[in-house]
Short mmCIF file of C-alpha atoms in Angstrom, two decimals:
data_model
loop_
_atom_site.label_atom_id
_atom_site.label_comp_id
_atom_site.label_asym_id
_atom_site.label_seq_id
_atom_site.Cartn_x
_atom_site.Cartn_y
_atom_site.Cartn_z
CA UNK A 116 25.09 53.41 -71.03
CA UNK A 117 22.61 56.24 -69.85
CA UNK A 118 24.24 58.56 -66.98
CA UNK A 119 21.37 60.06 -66.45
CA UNK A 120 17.87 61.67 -68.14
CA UNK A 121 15.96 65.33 -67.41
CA UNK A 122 13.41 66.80 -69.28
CA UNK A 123 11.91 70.46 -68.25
CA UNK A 124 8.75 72.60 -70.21
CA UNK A 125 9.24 76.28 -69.48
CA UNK A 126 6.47 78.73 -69.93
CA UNK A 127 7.74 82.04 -72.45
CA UNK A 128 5.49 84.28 -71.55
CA UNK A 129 6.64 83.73 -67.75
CA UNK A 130 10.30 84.31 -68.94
CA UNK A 131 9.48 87.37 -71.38
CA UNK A 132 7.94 88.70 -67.87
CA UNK A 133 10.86 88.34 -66.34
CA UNK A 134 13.15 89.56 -69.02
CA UNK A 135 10.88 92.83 -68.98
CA UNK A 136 10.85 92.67 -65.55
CA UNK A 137 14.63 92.00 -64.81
CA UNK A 138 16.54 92.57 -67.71
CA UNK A 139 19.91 92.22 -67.93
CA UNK A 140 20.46 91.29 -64.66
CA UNK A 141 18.24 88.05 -65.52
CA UNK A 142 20.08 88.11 -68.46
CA UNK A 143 23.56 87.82 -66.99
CA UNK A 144 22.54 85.59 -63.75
CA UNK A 145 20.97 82.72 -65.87
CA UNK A 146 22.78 82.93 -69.56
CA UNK A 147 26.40 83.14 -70.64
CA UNK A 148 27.54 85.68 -72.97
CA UNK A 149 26.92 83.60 -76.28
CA UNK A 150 23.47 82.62 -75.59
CA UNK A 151 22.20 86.10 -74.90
CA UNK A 152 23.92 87.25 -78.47
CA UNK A 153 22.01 84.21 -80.10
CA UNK A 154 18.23 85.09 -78.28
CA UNK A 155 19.19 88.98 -79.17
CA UNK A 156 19.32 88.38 -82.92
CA UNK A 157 15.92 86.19 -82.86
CA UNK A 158 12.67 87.41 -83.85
CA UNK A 159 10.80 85.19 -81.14
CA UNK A 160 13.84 86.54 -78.21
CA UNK A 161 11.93 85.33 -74.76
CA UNK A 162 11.31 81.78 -76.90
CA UNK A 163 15.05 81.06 -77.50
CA UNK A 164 15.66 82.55 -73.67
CA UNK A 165 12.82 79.91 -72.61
CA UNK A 166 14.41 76.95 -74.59
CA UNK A 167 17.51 77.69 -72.86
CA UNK A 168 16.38 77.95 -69.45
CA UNK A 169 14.41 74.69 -69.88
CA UNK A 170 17.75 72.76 -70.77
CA UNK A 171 19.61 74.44 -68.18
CA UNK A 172 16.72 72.81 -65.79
CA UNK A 173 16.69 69.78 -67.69
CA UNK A 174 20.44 69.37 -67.75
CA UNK A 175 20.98 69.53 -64.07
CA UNK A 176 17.82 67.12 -63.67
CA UNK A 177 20.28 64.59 -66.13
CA UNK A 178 23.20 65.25 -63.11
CA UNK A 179 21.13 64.26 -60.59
CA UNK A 180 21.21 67.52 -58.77
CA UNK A 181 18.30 69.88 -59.92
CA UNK A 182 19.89 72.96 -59.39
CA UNK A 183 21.16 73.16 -56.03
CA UNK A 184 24.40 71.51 -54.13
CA UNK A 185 26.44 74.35 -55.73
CA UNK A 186 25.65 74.04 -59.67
CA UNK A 187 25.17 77.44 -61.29
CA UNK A 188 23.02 78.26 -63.97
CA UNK A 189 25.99 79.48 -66.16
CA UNK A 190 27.64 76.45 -65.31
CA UNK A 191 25.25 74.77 -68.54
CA UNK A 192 24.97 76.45 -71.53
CA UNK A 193 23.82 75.72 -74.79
CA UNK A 194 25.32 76.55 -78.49
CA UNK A 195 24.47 75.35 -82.05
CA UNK A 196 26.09 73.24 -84.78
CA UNK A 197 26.02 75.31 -87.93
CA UNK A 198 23.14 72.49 -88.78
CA UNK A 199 21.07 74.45 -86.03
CA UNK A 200 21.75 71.50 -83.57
CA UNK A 201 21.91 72.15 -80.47
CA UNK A 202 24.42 71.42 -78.26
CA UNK A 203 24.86 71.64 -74.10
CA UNK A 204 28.51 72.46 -72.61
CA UNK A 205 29.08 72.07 -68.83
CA UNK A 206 31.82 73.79 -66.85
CA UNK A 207 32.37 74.47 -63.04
CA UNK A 208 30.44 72.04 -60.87
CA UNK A 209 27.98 71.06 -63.33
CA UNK A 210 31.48 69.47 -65.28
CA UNK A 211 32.87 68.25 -61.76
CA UNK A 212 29.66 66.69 -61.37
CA UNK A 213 29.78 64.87 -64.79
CA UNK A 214 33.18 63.74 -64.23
CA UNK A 215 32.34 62.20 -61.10
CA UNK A 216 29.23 60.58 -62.63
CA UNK A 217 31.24 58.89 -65.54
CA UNK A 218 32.82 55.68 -65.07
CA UNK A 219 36.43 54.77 -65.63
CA UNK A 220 37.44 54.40 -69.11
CA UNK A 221 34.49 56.23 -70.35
CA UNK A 222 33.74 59.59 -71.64
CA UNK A 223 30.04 61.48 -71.03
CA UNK A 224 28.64 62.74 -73.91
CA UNK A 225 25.66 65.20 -73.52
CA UNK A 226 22.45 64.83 -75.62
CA UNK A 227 20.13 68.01 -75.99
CA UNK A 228 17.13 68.38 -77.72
CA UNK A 229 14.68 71.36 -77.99
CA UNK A 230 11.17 72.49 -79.03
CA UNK A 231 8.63 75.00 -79.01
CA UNK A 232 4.73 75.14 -79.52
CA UNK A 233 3.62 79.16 -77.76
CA UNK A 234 3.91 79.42 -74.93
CA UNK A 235 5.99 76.08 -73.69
CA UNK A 236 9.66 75.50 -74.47
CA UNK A 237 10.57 72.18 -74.00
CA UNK A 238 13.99 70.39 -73.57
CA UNK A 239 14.89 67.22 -73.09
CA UNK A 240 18.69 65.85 -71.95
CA UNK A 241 20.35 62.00 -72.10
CA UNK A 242 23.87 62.09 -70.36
CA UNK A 243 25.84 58.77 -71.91
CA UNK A 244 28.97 57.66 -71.30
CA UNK A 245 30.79 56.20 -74.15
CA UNK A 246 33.55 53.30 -73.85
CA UNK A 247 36.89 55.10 -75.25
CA UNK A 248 38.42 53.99 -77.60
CA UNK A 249 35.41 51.94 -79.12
CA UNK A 250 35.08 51.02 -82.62
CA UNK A 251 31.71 52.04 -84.42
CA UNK A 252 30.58 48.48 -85.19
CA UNK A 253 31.46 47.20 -80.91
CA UNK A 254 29.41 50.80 -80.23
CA UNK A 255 26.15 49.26 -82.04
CA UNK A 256 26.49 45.57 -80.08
CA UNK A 257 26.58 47.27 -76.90
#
């Protein structure tokens, strides 16, 4: 079953203007420790910061909070699967939040997908929860 469904388009030349304008303390306010080493190695750096900051948007749009009622923008952040995949990981409130969100005898499992055409960054989020303990085949008749 879907939990819950945000989608957010960031502009990258507004968040390289920030970067230049802010720096570091954008940096550290908005994105955890392993995203800024990922954007740092990139060639196109403000485009992987304005990926990011669109699923941290889109995420907490997928909650049902947008970001306020105490969710922090570290509280989302988003890694890779060796395949490049991306992948979002919620702590603090934001994972309070999910918790409360997610029926009984279910686990959430976060959905993240993003894009890029200069200058948007797009990202898109499904929140499901997943019966546990469901075989493959009963997951497909649902």
């Amino acid at each position: 079953m879907i939990l819950g469904i945000g989608t957010d388009l960031a502009n990258i030349e507004r968040i390289a203007a920030t970067l230049d304008r802010f720096g570091d303390r954008f940096r550290n306010r908005v994105f955890t420790e392993t995203e800024q080493r990922k954007a740092e190695r990139r060639a196109d750096t403000a485009g992987t910061y304005a990926k990011r900051w669109a699923a941290k948007e889109a995420c907490s749009k997928a909650l049902g909070t947008g970001l306020r009622m105490g969710i922090a923008w570290k509280d989302m952040s988003v890694s890779n699967l060796r395949t490049g995949q991306p992948v979002m990981h919620v702590t603090g409130w934001a994972k309070e939040r999910l918790d409360a969100m997610t029926p009984p005898g279910h686990e959430a499992v976060i959905h993240v997908t993003l894009t890029d055409d200069h200058p948007w960054a797009q990202a898109f989020v499904v929140i499901e929860a997943r019966r546990v303990g469901a075989a493959a085949g009963e997951l497909l008749r649902q």
